[in-house]
C-alpha cells in the first residue's frame, strides 16, 4: 500500500498532511503527486470527491519551497471556475503550507481590488483566482504572469460550461511556455481535449474513475411523480420533498437540495423554512459575504439543509454531506454527477435522491445513459412501521396550499390499505436496496408491484 511518505513530498508538507488525519493517499494523489514533483505536466481526469485538490496543492507547496516571490509576479497560479472553489483551494493551501513561509493571494469577485492589489504587490508564491478577476487585475496593469512556474486549471469541464475557455486560453498565453501545467477535469469534452493538446507538454495522464461515473459509495434513487395537474406539479414536488425529509430524518446529517433555477432555490427555501425545516439558500445572486456565511454555517453543522443552484454549489468541499436531493432533474447529465459528488466523498457512504416529474423523464434517461446504469425507482414511501404511504394528491379545488398545511392541516401524504401484513417478508425477498439494516424506509422499493 502506498503511503504519503512514499510520494517524495517535503517533510514540512508531510507533517501538515499527518495533522490533517489522512492515513493514505487517494488514487489520484498516489498517481499524480510523484509525477508533478518530477516537474511533469499532469492531465487528471477526476471528479470532485476524489482528493484531487490535494493532488495539486501538495506538490505545489513542495516545489515552491525553494525560491522567493517577486512583487507582482506570482510563482504559481491556480484557476478555479467559482469563487467558492477558489476559496476552498486557498483553505487547502493554508493548511498544507502552514509549516512553510509561502504566501498566497485569493483573487475572486465580490472582494475589493485594493486589498487584493496589496497582497500581489508584496509578492505571492501561490495565486488562486477565478479567470475573470485574474484578467481584470492583469488589465489594470497590477499583475504580471511571466513569472508563473506552475499553472493549475481545476474543473476545466465546468470552465467550459461557464464559457471561460477563451479566458483560460488567454491566460495560458500570458504565462511562460516553460511553465509546468497541472490540468484537471471530470470529463474530456472535445473542446477540453483541444486545449490540453495545445497547452500541455507530454502530460502524464491520470484517470481515477471512468468518465463521469458516480462514486460507488452513493446509493441513488429516483422518485417518479406524474402530476394530475401541471400547475400543481411544483407544489406537489415540495410535498414529496417534505415526505422524503421526514422519512429520512434520522439519517440526514446534512444535505444539499439542488434546484435548476435560482428563483426556485429561493421559493423552495422559503417553503422549507415555513414548514419548520432548518434550510437556507446559496446561489449566485447572493453577495459574497452572505454566501460565505451560509456556507460556514453549513460546514460547521449549524445548518442542516442547503438549497443550491449548480453554479453556487460547484466544488463545495463539505466532507460530511450525507444526502443530496435533486428537487429538479438537471438538464445536463454531467451536472447530476457533479451534484451527487457532494456526497459519498473519499469513500464515505452517501445518498442521492431525485424527484422526477413525468416531464423530466427525458433528462433522467440522459443521466442513466451517461452513468451506463439505471437509477433505482421509488414510486412510494414506506413508513418505519411497514405501512406504505403513497403521495395522494387532491383535486385542485380540494388542494391544500403550503400555508394551510402550516396552519395545522395534515399534509397530503396518507397511508393506504396496501400495508403489508408482514413487512419484514418484503425485505427478505431481496427487495431492499442500499445499506442493509440502515436502509431508510423510503429506499425500499417494488412495494407497488406487490
Ligand atoms: P476533493 O476531491 O479535493 O474535493 O476532496 C474531497 C474530500 O476528500 C475533501 O473533503 C478532502 O478533505 C478529502 N481528502 C482529500 N485527500 C484525502 C485523503 N488522502 N484521505 C482522506 N480524505 C481525503
XYZ file of C-alpha atoms and ligand atoms in Angstrom:
473
model
C 0.000 0.000 0.000
C 1.339 3.451 -0.920
C 1.727 5.906 1.939
C 2.218 9.678 1.820
C 5.867 9.075 2.805
C 6.435 7.228 -0.499
C 5.421 10.235 -2.599
C 8.620 12.326 -2.190
C 6.820 15.244 -0.589
C 8.783 17.693 1.541
C 8.857 16.862 5.273
C 7.010 20.114 6.164
C 4.194 19.126 3.860
C 4.118 15.584 5.246
C 3.805 16.926 8.788
C 0.829 19.061 7.716
C -0.803 16.097 5.956
C -0.361 13.908 9.019
C -2.004 16.565 11.188
C -4.994 16.548 8.834
C -5.511 12.913 9.723
C -5.295 11.418 6.243
C -3.815 7.973 6.578
C -3.139 7.162 2.939
C -3.209 8.996 -0.384
C -6.272 8.651 -2.569
C -5.628 7.045 -6.011
C -5.304 10.395 -7.789
C -2.874 11.622 -5.149
C -0.797 8.437 -5.343
C -0.540 8.736 -9.119
C -0.320 12.488 -9.718
C 1.881 13.712 -6.856
C 5.141 11.857 -7.726
C 4.842 12.919 -11.389
C 4.096 16.543 -10.518
C 7.107 16.549 -8.185
C 9.277 15.433 -11.113
C 8.151 18.595 -12.918
C 5.892 16.839 -15.408
C 2.630 18.161 -16.763
C -0.352 16.238 -15.423
C -3.722 15.712 -17.056
C -6.042 14.430 -14.329
C -9.475 13.076 -15.133
C -11.132 13.146 -11.757
C -14.353 14.353 -10.263
C -14.669 16.252 -7.011
C -14.545 13.989 -4.003
C -11.516 12.059 -5.231
C -8.987 14.172 -3.318
C -7.835 15.991 -6.461
C -7.311 19.335 -4.673
C -4.554 17.908 -2.502
C -3.122 16.133 -5.554
C -2.041 19.513 -6.929
C -1.744 21.591 -3.714
C 0.729 19.242 -2.001
C 3.269 19.132 -4.866
C 2.974 22.891 -5.454
C 3.874 23.603 -1.835
C 6.794 21.149 -2.024
C 8.067 22.522 -5.332
C 7.892 26.174 -4.345
C 9.821 25.776 -1.113
C 12.975 26.737 -2.962
C 12.936 30.317 -4.230
C 11.200 33.568 -3.387
C 8.364 35.543 -4.904
C 8.950 38.926 -6.509
C 6.479 41.812 -6.303
C 3.523 41.422 -8.654
C 4.960 38.224 -10.140
C 3.245 35.169 -8.675
C 5.220 31.927 -8.933
C 2.211 29.701 -9.357
C -1.363 30.149 -10.451
C -4.449 28.062 -9.680
C -7.530 28.814 -11.788
C -10.928 27.742 -10.484
C -14.376 28.178 -12.062
C -16.141 29.584 -8.983
C -15.376 31.761 -6.008
C -16.269 29.008 -3.584
C -13.959 26.520 -5.185
C -11.146 29.082 -5.244
C -11.744 29.806 -1.552
C -11.545 26.105 -0.785
C -8.293 25.698 -2.653
C -6.978 28.641 -0.608
C -8.006 26.890 2.612
C -6.254 23.719 1.435
C -3.137 25.740 0.676
C -3.187 27.424 4.129
C -3.465 24.018 5.693
C -0.695 22.254 3.790
C 1.693 25.245 3.768
C 1.317 26.028 7.440
C 4.860 24.897 8.301
C 6.355 26.964 5.481
C 6.765 30.663 4.776
C 4.972 30.508 1.435
C 2.387 33.186 0.759
C -0.830 33.168 -1.209
C -3.440 35.554 -2.551
C -7.009 34.807 -3.471
C -8.398 36.828 -6.377
C -12.131 36.429 -6.585
C -15.006 38.723 -7.451
C -17.016 40.403 -4.716
C -13.870 41.412 -2.780
C -12.207 44.846 -3.117
C -9.443 45.239 -5.708
C -7.274 47.332 -3.413
C -6.903 44.627 -0.728
C -6.014 42.113 -3.438
C -3.542 44.596 -5.008
C -1.710 44.985 -1.707
C -1.154 41.245 -1.469
C 0.056 40.989 -5.058
C 2.414 43.947 -4.538
C 4.087 42.139 -1.673
C 4.792 39.158 -3.917
C 2.934 35.857 -3.680
C 4.011 32.280 -4.178
C 0.548 30.956 -4.952
C -2.168 32.953 -6.661
C -5.599 31.351 -6.598
C -8.144 33.004 -8.855
C -11.250 32.858 -10.949
C -10.390 33.665 -14.594
C -12.416 36.894 -14.890
C -10.990 38.515 -11.788
C -7.457 37.477 -12.702
C -7.747 39.134 -16.114
C -9.252 42.256 -14.520
C -6.118 42.603 -12.388
C -3.896 41.926 -15.368
C -5.630 44.574 -17.455
C -5.272 47.129 -14.688
C -1.520 46.583 -15.015
C -1.201 45.326 -11.454
C -0.125 41.811 -12.189
C 2.496 40.057 -14.320
C 2.123 36.440 -15.260
C 5.558 35.882 -16.788
C 6.953 34.554 -13.510
C 4.446 31.681 -13.291
C 6.320 28.396 -12.949
C 3.331 26.174 -12.228
C -0.207 26.672 -13.511
C -3.217 24.639 -12.407
C -6.569 24.539 -14.167
C -9.141 22.989 -11.845
C -12.536 21.683 -13.016
C -11.929 22.545 -16.653
C -15.225 20.963 -17.693
C -17.001 23.480 -15.526
C -14.944 26.280 -17.024
C -16.258 25.105 -20.377
C -19.882 25.125 -19.152
C -19.429 28.639 -17.827
C -17.864 29.971 -21.016
C -14.383 30.516 -19.524
C -12.360 28.616 -22.116
C -11.333 31.738 -24.122
C -10.146 33.334 -20.843
C -8.175 30.209 -19.965
C -6.521 30.179 -23.382
C -5.602 33.828 -22.971
C -4.148 33.216 -19.516
C -2.142 30.235 -20.784
C -0.614 32.524 -23.419
C 0.322 35.128 -20.804
C 2.353 32.617 -18.787
C 5.802 31.347 -19.824
C 5.976 28.497 -22.292
C 8.307 26.690 -19.877
C 5.744 26.525 -17.068
C 4.555 23.227 -15.602
C 0.812 22.623 -16.078
C -1.493 20.537 -13.887
C -4.888 20.251 -15.534
C -7.998 18.654 -14.020
C -11.384 17.887 -15.488
C -14.158 15.429 -14.666
C -14.804 14.757 -18.340
C -12.889 15.131 -21.590
C -15.175 17.099 -23.856
C -13.664 17.734 -27.333
C -13.048 21.400 -26.527
C -11.142 20.435 -23.384
C -9.110 17.880 -25.276
C -8.212 20.570 -27.795
C -6.768 22.945 -25.197
C -4.886 20.191 -23.376
C -3.243 19.275 -26.694
C -2.310 22.876 -27.285
C -1.055 23.852 -23.836
C 0.188 20.708 -22.063
C 3.518 19.161 -22.907
C 3.765 15.357 -22.867
C 1.434 15.187 -19.861
C 1.130 12.182 -17.586
C -2.472 11.060 -17.968
C -4.083 10.103 -14.675
C -7.651 8.882 -14.654
C -9.106 7.735 -11.369
C -12.654 6.881 -12.306
C -14.426 6.253 -15.544
C -15.509 9.466 -17.215
C -18.467 10.984 -15.410
C -19.211 7.943 -13.297
C -20.698 8.359 -9.878
C -18.912 7.116 -6.810
C -19.939 3.581 -5.868
C -20.474 4.541 -2.256
C -23.505 6.619 -3.209
C -26.916 4.960 -3.038
C -29.020 6.563 -5.750
C -32.772 6.530 -6.078
C -35.334 8.491 -8.011
C -38.985 9.055 -7.222
C -41.098 9.492 -10.318
C -44.167 11.666 -9.984
C -46.878 12.110 -12.548
C -48.865 15.189 -11.543
C -52.551 15.232 -12.325
C -52.422 18.921 -12.940
C -49.345 20.644 -14.344
C -49.974 23.786 -12.326
C -49.692 21.851 -9.103
C -46.566 19.963 -10.093
C -44.110 22.139 -8.183
C -46.146 22.286 -5.024
C -46.571 18.519 -5.202
C -42.830 18.192 -5.591
C -42.419 20.177 -2.408
C -44.767 17.783 -0.650
C -42.758 14.822 -1.880
C -39.588 16.505 -0.711
C -41.025 17.043 2.744
C -42.075 13.409 2.785
C -38.537 12.353 1.927
C -37.056 14.653 4.546
C -39.412 13.295 7.179
C -38.738 9.689 6.207
C -35.013 10.366 6.255
C -34.988 12.488 9.389
C -32.972 10.016 11.430
C -30.343 9.571 8.739
C -29.794 13.071 7.419
C -26.740 14.602 8.979
C -26.809 17.404 6.481
C -27.936 17.615 2.919
C -27.849 19.719 -0.205
C -31.046 20.172 -2.180
C -30.498 21.181 -5.798
C -32.835 23.216 -7.970
C -32.252 24.044 -11.613
C -33.133 27.715 -11.299
C -32.093 30.381 -8.809
C -35.682 31.539 -8.405
C -36.748 28.043 -7.353
C -33.900 27.927 -4.840
C -35.461 30.937 -3.115
C -39.044 29.702 -3.324
C -38.153 26.253 -2.036
C -36.056 27.650 0.801
C -38.936 29.865 1.927
C -41.333 26.950 1.807
C -38.998 24.651 3.755
C -38.450 27.283 6.418
C -42.196 27.798 6.679
C -42.579 24.098 7.323
C -40.043 24.212 10.122
C -37.031 22.767 8.293
C -33.579 24.132 9.030
C -32.775 25.302 5.496
C -31.001 28.173 3.790
C -30.216 29.113 0.215
C -26.969 29.579 -1.675
C -26.909 30.921 -5.219
C -25.045 33.291 -7.485
C -27.253 36.315 -6.761
C -26.182 36.483 -3.126
C -23.404 38.793 -2.023
C -20.087 37.061 -1.481
C -20.160 37.589 2.297
C -23.684 36.127 2.512
C -22.577 33.070 0.549
C -19.518 32.653 2.766
C -21.584 32.990 5.958
C -24.195 30.468 4.863
C -21.539 28.035 3.734
C -19.723 28.390 7.040
C -22.918 27.646 8.976
C -23.385 24.548 6.863
C -19.794 23.356 7.204
C -19.926 23.975 10.975
C -23.066 21.807 11.087
C -25.188 24.698 12.330
C -27.377 24.482 9.239
C -28.868 21.191 8.152
C -30.137 21.789 4.635
C -28.507 23.872 1.965
C -30.698 24.662 -1.027
C -28.465 25.365 -4.002
C -28.149 26.037 -7.681
C -25.465 24.250 -9.702
C -23.096 27.160 -10.099
C -23.123 28.087 -6.410
C -22.595 24.539 -5.268
C -19.837 23.739 -7.696
C -16.815 22.319 -5.943
C -18.066 22.863 -2.414
C -15.802 20.869 -0.169
C -18.070 19.633 2.570
C -16.881 16.217 3.652
C -19.820 15.345 5.857
C -22.773 15.669 3.486
C -24.953 12.623 3.985
C -27.629 13.420 1.397
C -28.009 15.084 -1.938
C -31.555 15.665 -3.106
C -32.323 16.717 -6.644
C -35.502 18.730 -6.395
C -35.194 19.094 -10.166
C -33.537 16.713 -12.574
C -30.580 18.611 -14.048
C -30.834 19.371 -17.755
C -27.193 18.473 -18.345
C -26.455 14.880 -17.316
C -22.920 15.811 -16.161
C -24.460 18.122 -13.568
C -26.104 15.102 -11.975
C -22.697 13.513 -11.461
C -21.324 16.744 -10.031
C -24.307 17.209 -7.746
C -24.257 13.742 -6.275
C -20.472 14.034 -5.957
C -21.186 16.246 -2.914
C -21.945 13.069 -1.003
C -20.095 9.765 -0.787
C -16.797 11.664 -0.763
C -13.462 9.994 -0.165
C -15.076 6.598 0.374
C -17.825 7.703 2.748
C -21.366 6.451 2.246
C -23.888 8.864 0.844
C -27.368 9.008 -0.568
C -28.660 10.790 -3.613
C -32.414 11.066 -4.020
C -34.024 12.679 -7.040
C -37.565 13.822 -7.588
C -38.550 13.454 -11.211
C -41.753 14.666 -12.801
C -43.015 12.724 -15.791
C -41.986 15.745 -17.885
C -38.382 15.374 -16.670
C -38.009 11.710 -17.590
C -36.201 12.626 -20.807
C -33.438 14.221 -18.727
C -33.354 11.268 -16.366
C -32.822 8.977 -19.338
C -29.845 11.069 -20.457
C -28.349 10.720 -16.987
C -28.839 6.964 -16.984
C -27.187 6.809 -20.388
C -24.192 8.737 -19.105
C -23.960 6.586 -15.966
C -24.370 3.443 -18.012
C -26.882 2.109 -15.492
C -30.439 2.599 -14.331
C -31.191 4.510 -11.143
C -33.469 2.698 -8.695
C -37.038 3.968 -8.925
C -39.068 4.547 -5.784
C -42.659 5.344 -6.533
C -43.804 5.383 -2.962
C -42.737 5.712 0.607
C -42.781 3.008 3.239
C -43.024 4.126 6.840
C -40.876 2.638 9.553
C -43.958 0.728 10.718
C -44.064 -1.061 7.416
C -47.004 0.902 6.112
C -46.974 2.154 2.593
C -47.543 5.826 2.206
C -48.428 6.957 -1.252
C -48.415 10.575 -2.173
C -52.103 11.185 -2.737
C -52.986 14.426 -4.374
C -56.251 16.180 -4.045
C -58.096 17.709 -6.923
C -57.289 21.356 -7.472
C -60.411 22.518 -5.669
C -59.509 20.471 -2.604
C -55.817 21.231 -2.792
C -54.220 22.348 0.450
C -51.670 25.025 -0.149
C -48.481 25.253 1.845
C -49.984 27.856 4.165
C -52.979 25.744 5.104
C -50.712 22.794 5.788
C -48.693 25.003 8.036
C -51.839 26.063 9.843
C -52.260 22.610 11.210
C -53.875 20.655 8.405
C -52.247 17.356 7.639
C -50.084 17.271 4.566
C -51.193 15.246 1.613
C -49.353 12.005 2.248
C -51.692 9.400 3.592
C -51.427 5.775 4.388
C -53.147 3.386 2.035
C -54.669 -0.015 2.623
C -51.701 -1.647 0.896
C -49.901 -2.077 4.215
C -48.189 -5.463 4.028
C -49.196 -7.897 6.736
C -45.590 -8.809 7.298
C -43.329 -6.000 6.183
C -40.220 -7.995 7.029
C -41.154 -10.541 4.406
C -40.756 -7.876 1.783
C -37.231 -7.198 2.827
C -36.361 -10.870 2.877
C -37.094 -11.245 -0.815
C -34.090 -9.159 -1.764
C -36.343 -6.193 -2.173
C -34.148 -3.939 -0.116
C -31.604 -1.830 -1.853
C -28.971 0.308 -0.291
C -27.435 -0.005 3.096
C -28.733 -3.214 4.686
C -30.307 -2.621 8.062
C -29.560 1.087 7.763
C -31.602 1.407 4.627
C -34.168 4.077 5.306
C -37.702 3.037 4.678
C -38.276 5.172 1.636
C -35.488 3.451 -0.203
C -37.312 0.158 -0.017
C -38.796 -0.375 -3.421
C -41.035 -2.510 -5.569
C -43.741 -2.326 -2.963
C -46.201 -1.063 -5.526
C -45.974 -4.243 -7.547
C -46.714 -6.467 -4.573
P -11.559 16.931 -3.377
O -11.778 15.876 -4.419
O -10.217 17.556 -3.469
O -12.670 17.931 -3.355
O -11.535 16.210 -1.935
C -12.655 15.547 -1.419
C -12.575 15.323 0.083
O -11.637 14.305 0.398
C -12.165 16.537 0.878
O -13.050 16.653 1.961
C -10.784 16.243 1.357
O -10.542 16.850 2.613
C -10.809 14.733 1.468
N -9.492 14.098 1.242
C -8.533 14.509 0.390
N -7.477 13.670 0.442
C -7.771 12.703 1.335
C -7.085 11.535 1.804
N -5.876 11.202 1.376
N -7.704 10.776 2.724
C -8.952 11.105 3.164
N -9.652 12.189 2.758
C -9.074 12.973 1.845
